[in-house]
Amino acid sequence: APSLFYGYKTDGVIQNTAQLNSLTRFDGTAVGDINYVDVNSDGVINEKDQTFIGDPNPDFTYGMNNTLSWGPWSFNIFLAGSYGNDVYNLLRSKLEGMDADGLNMLSTVLDYAKVVDDGNGGKMVENSNTNMPRPNTTANGKEDANTVSDRYIEDGSFLRIQNVGLSYTLPKRYTDKMKMSNFRVSFNVQNVATFTKYSGLNPEVANSNAICQGVDAGSYPLPRQFVVGLNFDF
């Protein structure tokens, strides 16, 4: 059977004391924390509420390689991509977790839930449109912003322009004078551009361990490379 992502479902950030009191939640949960969903509706949030939250297996992968020639000119483009797969952005869970002191975080955490008094003896989130929970290094034991959940499941579909090449072959009337043959100048660009909704550095997550398929623990971005070539025969 293919591997799938398993964890908690979430429903945004708890906005106010009234919502907090109406929810089934982990012990210690407060306004501004993540609202974890009671999937089995048994009135308790625990490991039994974990469920399948994503699929790292693509619906399909694809590639296209085309070469166009006109006289001495030749143009090549290679496209590759994947569609329908999810990625678990483990790196983002660490850099947005806000569950430990002294660690650098992503700038996205600046929009964290700012909890203030609501004027009626309760609490409320001032910036109610945020999906980023309040900083909390002790939230709910292990059930904090770093907990495995659908918060960090992202669409991993992508289209990459893998390679673009342009070459020019010097006409034979010139190479004969130079006592050469097959004189060709080429210019290639690798990893030209990647089109994706994924927020990480590289949606093409590679793991040799099948259990960790689709888990991005910090995939290094692919470098863009420029190559100039010169080929000729005497």
Coordinates of C-alpha atoms in Angstrom, one line a residue:
A1 CA 0.0 0.0 0.0
P2 CA 1.3 3.5 -0.7
S3 CA 2.4 5.7 2.2
L4 CA 0.1 8.5 3.3
F5 CA 0.4 11.4 5.8
Y6 CA -1.3 10.8 9.1
G7 CA -2.0 13.4 11.8
Y8 CA -4.5 15.9 13.2
K9 CA -6.9 18.0 11.3
T10 CA -7.1 21.7 12.2
D11 CA -9.7 24.5 11.9
G12 CA -7.8 27.7 12.1
V13 CA -7.0 29.6 15.3
I14 CA -9.3 29.9 18.3
Q15 CA -10.7 33.4 18.2
N16 CA -12.2 34.2 21.5
T17 CA -13.3 32.8 24.9
A18 CA -16.8 31.9 23.7
Q19 CA -15.4 29.7 20.9
L20 CA -12.8 28.2 23.3
N21 CA -15.5 27.2 25.8
S22 CA -17.6 25.6 23.0
L23 CA -14.8 23.4 21.7
T24 CA -13.5 20.0 22.5
R25 CA -9.8 20.7 23.0
F26 CA -6.5 19.6 24.5
D27 CA -5.9 20.4 28.1
G28 CA -4.2 23.8 28.5
T29 CA -5.5 25.1 25.2
A30 CA -6.2 28.9 25.2
V31 CA -7.5 31.6 22.9
G32 CA -5.0 32.1 20.1
D33 CA -4.0 28.4 20.0
I34 CA -4.7 26.1 17.1
N35 CA -8.2 24.5 16.9
Y36 CA -7.6 20.8 16.5
V37 CA -10.6 18.9 15.3
D38 CA -12.4 16.2 17.2
V39 CA -12.6 13.9 14.2
N40 CA -14.5 11.0 15.9
S41 CA -16.8 13.4 17.9
D42 CA -16.2 11.6 21.1
G43 CA -15.8 14.8 23.2
V44 CA -12.0 14.2 23.6
I45 CA -9.0 15.2 21.6
N46 CA -6.4 12.5 21.6
E47 CA -4.5 10.2 19.3
K48 CA -7.8 8.6 18.1
D49 CA -8.5 11.8 16.3
Q50 CA -5.5 11.4 14.1
T51 CA -6.4 10.6 10.5
F52 CA -5.1 10.7 6.9
I53 CA -4.3 14.3 6.1
G54 CA -2.5 14.0 2.8
D55 CA -1.1 11.9 0.0
P56 CA 2.5 12.2 -1.2
N57 CA 1.9 10.0 -4.2
P58 CA 1.3 12.0 -7.4
D59 CA -1.6 11.4 -9.7
F60 CA 0.9 11.4 -12.5
T61 CA 4.4 12.7 -13.4
Y62 CA 5.3 13.9 -16.8
G63 CA 8.0 15.2 -19.1
M64 CA 8.4 16.7 -22.5
N65 CA 11.5 17.1 -24.6
N66 CA 11.3 19.2 -27.8
T67 CA 13.9 20.1 -30.3
L68 CA 13.3 22.7 -33.0
S69 CA 15.7 23.2 -35.9
W70 CA 16.0 25.9 -38.5
G71 CA 19.0 26.0 -40.8
P72 CA 22.1 26.0 -38.6
W73 CA 20.1 26.8 -35.5
S74 CA 18.8 24.3 -33.0
F75 CA 16.6 25.0 -30.0
N76 CA 15.9 22.4 -27.3
I77 CA 13.6 22.6 -24.2
F78 CA 12.9 20.0 -21.6
L79 CA 10.0 20.2 -19.2
A80 CA 9.3 18.0 -16.2
G81 CA 6.7 18.0 -13.5
S82 CA 4.4 16.3 -11.1
Y83 CA 0.7 16.7 -10.4
G84 CA -1.6 15.7 -7.5
N85 CA 1.0 15.0 -4.7
D86 CA 1.1 16.6 -1.3
V87 CA 4.3 17.6 0.6
Y88 CA 4.6 17.7 4.4
N89 CA 6.7 20.8 5.0
L90 CA 8.5 19.6 8.1
L91 CA 11.0 22.5 7.9
R92 CA 8.2 25.0 8.0
S93 CA 6.7 23.3 11.1
K94 CA 10.1 23.9 12.8
L95 CA 10.4 27.5 11.6
E96 CA 6.9 28.5 12.4
G97 CA 6.5 26.3 15.5
M98 CA 7.2 29.1 18.0
D99 CA 7.6 26.3 20.7
A100 CA 11.1 27.1 21.9
D101 CA 13.1 30.1 23.0
G102 CA 16.1 31.4 21.1
L103 CA 15.3 29.9 17.7
N104 CA 15.1 31.8 14.4
M105 CA 11.7 31.8 12.8
L106 CA 10.2 32.7 9.4
S107 CA 8.9 36.2 8.9
T108 CA 5.4 34.7 8.6
V109 CA 5.2 34.3 12.4
L110 CA 5.1 38.1 12.7
D111 CA 1.4 37.8 12.0
Y112 CA 0.8 35.6 15.1
A113 CA -2.5 35.7 16.9
K114 CA -2.3 38.8 19.2
V115 CA -4.5 38.0 22.2
V116 CA -6.1 40.9 24.1
D117 CA -8.9 41.4 26.6
D118 CA -12.3 41.5 25.0
G119 CA -13.8 43.9 27.5
N120 CA -16.1 41.3 29.0
G121 CA -13.7 39.4 31.2
G122 CA -12.6 37.2 28.4
K123 CA -9.9 37.1 25.7
M124 CA -10.0 37.6 21.9
V125 CA -7.6 37.6 19.0
E126 CA -7.1 41.1 17.8
N127 CA -6.0 40.3 14.3
S128 CA -8.8 37.8 13.6
N129 CA -7.9 37.1 10.0
T130 CA -4.6 35.4 10.9
N131 CA -4.0 31.6 10.7
M132 CA -0.8 31.9 12.8
P133 CA -1.2 30.8 16.5
R134 CA 0.2 32.7 19.4
P135 CA 3.8 32.0 20.5
N136 CA 3.6 29.3 23.2
T137 CA 6.6 27.3 24.4
T138 CA 4.4 25.2 26.8
A139 CA 1.2 24.7 24.8
N140 CA -0.6 21.5 25.6
G141 CA 2.5 19.4 26.2
K142 CA 3.3 18.1 22.7
E143 CA 0.1 19.3 21.1
D144 CA 1.4 22.7 20.1
A145 CA 2.0 24.5 16.8
N146 CA 4.6 21.9 15.9
T147 CA 2.2 19.0 16.2
V148 CA 1.9 16.9 13.0
S149 CA -1.2 18.3 11.3
D150 CA -2.7 19.4 8.0
R151 CA -1.3 22.9 8.7
Y152 CA 1.9 21.8 7.1
I153 CA 0.4 19.8 4.2
E154 CA 1.0 21.6 0.9
D155 CA 0.3 21.0 -2.7
G156 CA 3.5 19.7 -4.2
S157 CA 2.5 19.8 -7.8
F158 CA 5.0 21.6 -10.0
L159 CA 6.2 22.3 -13.5
R160 CA 9.9 22.8 -14.1
I161 CA 11.7 24.1 -17.1
Q162 CA 14.5 21.7 -16.6
N163 CA 16.7 22.7 -19.5
V164 CA 16.8 25.2 -22.4
G165 CA 19.5 25.0 -25.0
L166 CA 20.4 26.9 -28.1
S167 CA 23.1 25.9 -30.6
Y168 CA 24.5 27.1 -33.9
T169 CA 26.4 24.9 -36.3
L170 CA 28.8 26.8 -38.6
P171 CA 28.0 26.1 -42.3
K172 CA 30.2 23.6 -44.1
R173 CA 31.6 26.3 -46.5
Y174 CA 33.2 28.0 -43.6
T175 CA 34.5 24.9 -41.7
D176 CA 36.1 23.6 -44.9
K177 CA 38.2 26.8 -45.1
M178 CA 39.2 26.3 -41.5
K179 CA 39.9 22.6 -42.1
M180 CA 37.4 21.6 -39.5
S181 CA 34.0 19.8 -39.4
N182 CA 31.0 19.9 -37.2
F183 CA 31.9 23.2 -35.6
R184 CA 29.0 23.9 -33.2
V185 CA 28.6 26.5 -30.4
S186 CA 25.9 25.8 -27.7
F187 CA 24.5 27.6 -24.8
N188 CA 22.4 25.7 -22.1
V189 CA 20.6 26.8 -19.0
Q190 CA 19.6 24.1 -16.5
N191 CA 16.8 24.5 -13.8
V192 CA 15.5 27.6 -15.6
A193 CA 12.3 28.1 -13.5
T194 CA 9.9 26.1 -11.4
F195 CA 6.2 26.9 -11.2
T196 CA 4.5 25.7 -8.0
K197 CA 2.3 26.7 -5.1
Y198 CA 4.6 25.0 -2.7
S199 CA 6.2 27.5 -0.2
G200 CA 9.4 25.6 0.4
L201 CA 12.7 25.8 -1.5
N202 CA 12.1 22.7 -3.7
P203 CA 8.8 20.9 -4.3
E204 CA 10.6 17.9 -5.7
V205 CA 11.3 16.2 -2.3
A206 CA 13.5 13.2 -2.6
N207 CA 13.7 10.6 0.2
S208 CA 15.4 7.2 -0.1
N209 CA 13.2 5.9 2.8
A210 CA 9.7 5.1 1.5
I211 CA 8.2 5.9 4.9
C212 CA 9.5 9.5 4.6
Q213 CA 8.2 10.0 1.1
G214 CA 7.1 13.5 0.5
V215 CA 8.5 14.9 3.8
D216 CA 10.5 18.1 3.3
A217 CA 13.1 18.3 6.1
G218 CA 14.9 21.0 4.3
S219 CA 15.4 20.1 0.6
Y220 CA 18.2 22.2 -0.9
P221 CA 17.1 24.4 -3.8
L222 CA 18.4 23.4 -7.2
P223 CA 21.0 25.8 -8.6
R224 CA 20.5 27.4 -12.0
Q225 CA 23.5 26.5 -14.2
F226 CA 24.7 28.2 -17.3
V227 CA 26.9 26.1 -19.7
V228 CA 28.6 27.3 -22.8
G229 CA 29.9 24.6 -25.1
L230 CA 32.2 24.5 -28.2
N231 CA 32.4 21.3 -30.3
F232 CA 34.4 20.7 -33.4
D233 CA 36.4 18.0 -35.3
F234 CA 39.6 18.4 -37.2

